[in-house]
Amino acid sequence: MTFLSKPGVTCLGRLSYAASMTKHLFVAFLLASAAPSFAQAVPPEVAKLRDRALKDDYAYDIVEGLTTEVGPRLAGTEAEARARDWAVRKLKAMGFANVRVEPFDMPVWVRGEEKAWITAPFPQPLAVTALGNSGATPAQGIEGDLVGFSTLDELKAAPDSAVRGKIVFVDHQMPRTQDGSSYGYFGTPRREGPTIASRKGALAIVVRSIGTDHHRNPHTGVMRFDEGVAPIPAGALSVPDAEQVQRILKRGQPVRLKLVLTPRNIGTRQSGNVVAEVPGRDPKAPPILVSGHLDSWDLGTGAIDDASGVAIAAASAKRIMDAGRPLRTIRVVWFGAEEVGLFGGLDYRAKHGKEPHYAIAESDFGADRVWKVDSKLGKEREAEAKALQSALAPLGIVPGALDEADGSDIGPMLADGLPGVAFAQDGTYYFDLHHTPDDTLDKVDPEALRQNVAAWTTMLAVLSGGIEPEPKRRKQR
Ligand SMILES: [Zn+2]
């Protein structure tokens, strides 16, 4: 009602006749002629849960606690193990049931020293970081001629002789987008560049950071050498440093670069998914999975990537738990080891992917506001998907596709055909911070985080099958 009364009043203000009866008729007309998804009545209990979540504190409390008491949580390391311990304590303290860790093994890579300098013609230091799975230089570093390419395609097209024995630089400029779609294409130098450079006989590669900021923070991120390709040192320069290198290369003199990157592979270690539940009244009904990833890159404290995501998932489940018992179980999963290769999602899929799920969803795109909802619940559940769209509209969320959903850890399970919901968050500034030392708590806007929790709570309220208040115990006198 709140949603419909606002535009109604605005329109009526411009009418010369303002009899109250006419107003009512006009509002009725608006109701009838509005887009069908808006005309659907939102059940009052759903609206109440949604609006109350706009005052949520659970999510910020989780982000603040995890980033303060654990900090960076690189996959498979002792820090990620501490994060799992923290998560189990926190989720139990919040009142979740069946809180457990589902462990799995994975290969672990850790960062070493990282430095870079232009040694000729204009000697100066550069801000660099190693990409995940980068090979290492000797402790004293390597020095070589630098050869630059504006795009990955230029590197691909270059003859081996132009690259062999040299250090490669790729400058691929990523533009800002609301939906983050530029990350796929402009992220290829990071993901594929090292393999291509190594095949052509390069000594090492440095790429322009896959980021949209102009701070002197390099952006890390995972890459993987193709089977049989020799690992070479692979780093990212901060955007200002990449632009500096480009200017130096344009001067036309031979450029020399010195690089020290000493990461190590430390073998197989344990990671794990942390699982917690709000048990449903019907234990046989397929659960609704809400998730984020617990691990983070090691440069910042992983506040937006992805403490905010795990917080949004758990806070929305907690808000349903506070209201009573849903028909369907809500399963909260804080995936381990997402950043380095979706290990947690793949482990969950191996263990549970064949079990039916009512819906799966993951929050892993920062802490900014949700602007769109996509879903893929199936043709026969279109009415339910539209009811969800209606209930979300007062949060400023536009209806998206009814036949697609995405997510990082849950991506393979969505591809398998499990039904899913995907909230699109505003990504305009996400890649200013993504995988940098700047991913810290102060970047999280509590208001935007609450809007996320409200959206997720609404989704759970709509899909839960109805929430019944816990029977109140009579006071014993
Ligand atoms: Zn993430």
PDB file of N, CA and C in Angstrom, residues 362-403:
ATOM      1  N   GLU A 362      23.340 -16.787  -3.842  1.00  0.00           N
ATOM      2  CA  GLU A 362      24.615 -16.394  -3.231  1.00  0.00           C
ATOM      3  C   GLU A 362      24.806 -14.888  -3.351  1.00  0.00           C
ATOM      4  N   SER A 363      25.288 -14.287  -2.282  1.00  0.00           N
ATOM      5  CA  SER A 363      25.622 -12.855  -2.300  1.00  0.00           C
ATOM      6  C   SER A 363      27.135 -12.726  -2.383  1.00  0.00           C
ATOM      7  N   ASP A 364      27.639 -12.277  -3.520  1.00  0.00           N
ATOM      8  CA  ASP A 364      29.089 -12.140  -3.684  1.00  0.00           C
ATOM      9  C   ASP A 364      29.419 -11.025  -4.676  1.00  0.00           C
ATOM     10  N   PHE A 365      28.859  -9.847  -4.407  1.00  0.00           N
ATOM     11  CA  PHE A 365      29.187  -8.719  -5.288  1.00  0.00           C
ATOM     12  C   PHE A 365      29.213  -7.433  -4.458  1.00  0.00           C
ATOM     13  N   GLY A 366      29.789  -7.543  -3.257  1.00  0.00           N
ATOM     14  CA  GLY A 366      29.970  -6.360  -2.440  1.00  0.00           C
ATOM     15  C   GLY A 366      28.815  -6.072  -1.516  1.00  0.00           C
ATOM     16  N   ALA A 367      28.720  -4.801  -1.132  1.00  0.00           N
ATOM     17  CA  ALA A 367      27.736  -4.400  -0.128  1.00  0.00           C
ATOM     18  C   ALA A 367      26.836  -3.290  -0.621  1.00  0.00           C
ATOM     19  N   ASP A 368      26.909  -2.990  -1.916  1.00  0.00           N
ATOM     20  CA  ASP A 368      26.078  -1.904  -2.423  1.00  0.00           C
ATOM     21  C   ASP A 368      24.646  -2.391  -2.653  1.00  0.00           C
ATOM     22  N   ARG A 369      23.755  -1.452  -2.928  1.00  0.00           N
ATOM     23  CA  ARG A 369      22.329  -1.754  -2.982  1.00  0.00           C
ATOM     24  C   ARG A 369      21.971  -2.745  -4.101  1.00  0.00           C
ATOM     25  N   VAL A 370      20.950  -3.527  -3.839  1.00  0.00           N
ATOM     26  CA  VAL A 370      20.387  -4.401  -4.873  1.00  0.00           C
ATOM     27  C   VAL A 370      19.512  -3.545  -5.784  1.00  0.00           C
ATOM     28  N   TRP A 371      19.680  -3.696  -7.102  1.00  0.00           N
ATOM     29  CA  TRP A 371      18.830  -2.911  -8.019  1.00  0.00           C
ATOM     30  C   TRP A 371      17.958  -3.788  -8.904  1.00  0.00           C
ATOM     31  N   LYS A 372      18.253  -5.104  -8.966  1.00  0.00           N
ATOM     32  CA  LYS A 372      17.479  -5.980  -9.854  1.00  0.00           C
ATOM     33  C   LYS A 372      17.435  -7.383  -9.271  1.00  0.00           C
ATOM     34  N   VAL A 373      16.334  -8.070  -9.543  1.00  0.00           N
ATOM     35  CA  VAL A 373      16.265  -9.488  -9.149  1.00  0.00           C
ATOM     36  C   VAL A 373      16.007 -10.353 -10.380  1.00  0.00           C
ATOM     37  N   ASP A 374      16.869 -11.328 -10.573  1.00  0.00           N
ATOM     38  CA  ASP A 374      16.674 -12.361 -11.591  1.00  0.00           C
ATOM     39  C   ASP A 374      16.319 -13.659 -10.854  1.00  0.00           C
ATOM     40  N   SER A 375      15.616 -14.521 -11.542  1.00  0.00           N
ATOM     41  CA  SER A 375      15.369 -15.833 -10.943  1.00  0.00           C
ATOM     42  C   SER A 375      15.219 -16.882 -12.027  1.00  0.00           C
ATOM     43  N   LYS A 376      15.420 -18.102 -11.603  1.00  0.00           N
ATOM     44  CA  LYS A 376      15.235 -19.242 -12.499  1.00  0.00           C
ATOM     45  C   LYS A 376      14.617 -20.346 -11.659  1.00  0.00           C
ATOM     46  N   LEU A 377      13.302 -20.203 -11.454  1.00  0.00           N
ATOM     47  CA  LEU A 377      12.598 -21.167 -10.604  1.00  0.00           C
ATOM     48  C   LEU A 377      11.837 -22.190 -11.439  1.00  0.00           C
ATOM     49  N   GLY A 378      11.822 -21.960 -12.721  1.00  0.00           N
ATOM     50  CA  GLY A 378      11.104 -22.891 -13.598  1.00  0.00           C
ATOM     51  C   GLY A 378       9.772 -22.303 -14.027  1.00  0.00           C
ATOM     52  N   LYS A 379       9.329 -22.731 -15.190  1.00  0.00           N
ATOM     53  CA  LYS A 379       8.098 -22.217 -15.801  1.00  0.00           C
ATOM     54  C   LYS A 379       6.897 -22.376 -14.865  1.00  0.00           C
ATOM     55  N   GLU A 380       6.830 -23.533 -14.194  1.00  0.00           N
ATOM     56  CA  GLU A 380       5.659 -23.828 -13.366  1.00  0.00           C
ATOM     57  C   GLU A 380       5.636 -22.989 -12.077  1.00  0.00           C
ATOM     58  N   ARG A 381       6.741 -22.304 -11.788  1.00  0.00           N
ATOM     59  CA  ARG A 381       6.776 -21.461 -10.574  1.00  0.00           C
ATOM     60  C   ARG A 381       6.856 -19.971 -10.927  1.00  0.00           C
ATOM     61  N   GLU A 382       6.358 -19.610 -12.096  1.00  0.00           N
ATOM     62  CA  GLU A 382       6.433 -18.216 -12.544  1.00  0.00           C
ATOM     63  C   GLU A 382       5.635 -17.277 -11.637  1.00  0.00           C
ATOM     64  N   ALA A 383       4.489 -17.746 -11.147  1.00  0.00           N
ATOM     65  CA  ALA A 383       3.657 -16.905 -10.270  1.00  0.00           C
ATOM     66  C   ALA A 383       4.426 -16.570  -8.993  1.00  0.00           C
ATOM     67  N   GLU A 384       5.163 -17.550  -8.499  1.00  0.00           N
ATOM     68  CA  GLU A 384       5.958 -17.349  -7.281  1.00  0.00           C
ATOM     69  C   GLU A 384       7.080 -16.331  -7.552  1.00  0.00           C
ATOM     70  N   ALA A 385       7.713 -16.463  -8.722  1.00  0.00           N
ATOM     71  CA  ALA A 385       8.778 -15.531  -9.083  1.00  0.00           C
ATOM     72  C   ALA A 385       8.238 -14.109  -9.219  1.00  0.00           C
ATOM     73  N   LYS A 386       7.010 -13.987  -9.767  1.00  0.00           N
ATOM     74  CA  LYS A 386       6.409 -12.662  -9.927  1.00  0.00           C
ATOM     75  C   LYS A 386       5.974 -12.093  -8.569  1.00  0.00           C
ATOM     76  N   ALA A 387       5.522 -12.965  -7.692  1.00  0.00           N
ATOM     77  CA  ALA A 387       5.169 -12.509  -6.341  1.00  0.00           C
ATOM     78  C   ALA A 387       6.411 -11.952  -5.647  1.00  0.00           C
ATOM     79  N   LEU A 388       7.546 -12.595  -5.891  1.00  0.00           N
ATOM     80  CA  LEU A 388       8.812 -12.111  -5.328  1.00  0.00           C
ATOM     81  C   LEU A 388       9.146 -10.732  -5.903  1.00  0.00           C
ATOM     82  N   GLN A 389       8.995 -10.583  -7.216  1.00  0.00           N
ATOM     83  CA  GLN A 389       9.265  -9.273  -7.838  1.00  0.00           C
ATOM     84  C   GLN A 389       8.397  -8.185  -7.225  1.00  0.00           C
ATOM     85  N   SER A 390       7.115  -8.463  -7.032  1.00  0.00           N
ATOM     86  CA  SER A 390       6.200  -7.470  -6.447  1.00  0.00           C
ATOM     87  C   SER A 390       6.627  -7.082  -5.048  1.00  0.00           C
ATOM     88  N   ALA A 391       6.983  -8.082  -4.278  1.00  0.00           N
ATOM     89  CA  ALA A 391       7.330  -7.821  -2.881  1.00  0.00           C
ATOM     90  C   ALA A 391       8.619  -7.011  -2.765  1.00  0.00           C
ATOM     91  N   LEU A 392       9.485  -7.090  -3.791  1.00  0.00           N
ATOM     92  CA  LEU A 392      10.775  -6.389  -3.750  1.00  0.00           C
ATOM     93  C   LEU A 392      10.694  -4.962  -4.288  1.00  0.00           C
ATOM     94  N   ALA A 393       9.637  -4.669  -5.051  1.00  0.00           N
ATOM     95  CA  ALA A 393       9.552  -3.369  -5.728  1.00  0.00           C
ATOM     96  C   ALA A 393       9.701  -2.179  -4.770  1.00  0.00           C
ATOM     97  N   PRO A 394       9.089  -2.209  -3.578  1.00  0.00           N
ATOM     98  CA  PRO A 394       9.245  -1.050  -2.679  1.00  0.00           C
ATOM     99  C   PRO A 394      10.688  -0.814  -2.223  1.00  0.00           C
ATOM    100  N   LEU A 395      11.578  -1.766  -2.443  1.00  0.00           N
ATOM    101  CA  LEU A 395      12.996  -1.570  -2.100  1.00  0.00           C
ATOM    102  C   LEU A 395      13.750  -0.953  -3.273  1.00  0.00           C
ATOM    103  N   GLY A 396      13.031  -0.613  -4.345  1.00  0.00           N
ATOM    104  CA  GLY A 396      13.683  -0.017  -5.519  1.00  0.00           C
ATOM    105  C   GLY A 396      14.340  -1.059  -6.407  1.00  0.00           C
ATOM    106  N   ILE A 397      13.830  -2.289  -6.330  1.00  0.00           N
ATOM    107  CA  ILE A 397      14.447  -3.394  -7.090  1.00  0.00           C
ATOM    108  C   ILE A 397      13.591  -3.694  -8.318  1.00  0.00           C
ATOM    109  N   VAL A 398      14.212  -3.619  -9.501  1.00  0.00           N
ATOM    110  CA  VAL A 398      13.446  -3.849 -10.722  1.00  0.00           C
ATOM    111  C   VAL A 398      13.375  -5.345 -11.031  1.00  0.00           C
ATOM    112  N   PRO A 399      12.249  -5.784 -11.637  1.00  0.00           N
ATOM    113  CA  PRO A 399      12.139  -7.191 -12.015  1.00  0.00           C
ATOM    114  C   PRO A 399      13.083  -7.500 -13.168  1.00  0.00           C
ATOM    115  N   GLY A 400      13.820  -8.576 -13.056  1.00  0.00           N
ATOM    116  CA  GLY A 400      14.730  -9.001 -14.118  1.00  0.00           C
ATOM    117  C   GLY A 400      14.212 -10.251 -14.791  1.00  0.00           C
ATOM    118  N   ALA A 401      15.152 -11.074 -15.231  1.00  0.00           N
ATOM    119  CA  ALA A 401      14.799 -12.281 -15.982  1.00  0.00           C
ATOM    120  C   ALA A 401      14.105 -13.310 -15.094  1.00  0.00           C
ATOM    121  N   LEU A 402      13.256 -14.138 -15.721  1.00  0.00           N
ATOM    122  CA  LEU A 402      12.616 -15.245 -15.004  1.00  0.00           C
ATOM    123  C   LEU A 402      13.258 -16.586 -15.377  1.00  0.00           C
ATOM    124  N   ASP A 403      14.257 -16.523 -16.244  1.00  0.00           N
ATOM    125  CA  ASP A 403      14.864 -17.781 -16.699  1.00  0.00           C
ATOM    126  C   ASP A 403      16.381 -17.771 -16.554  1.00  0.00           C
TER     127      ASP A 403
END
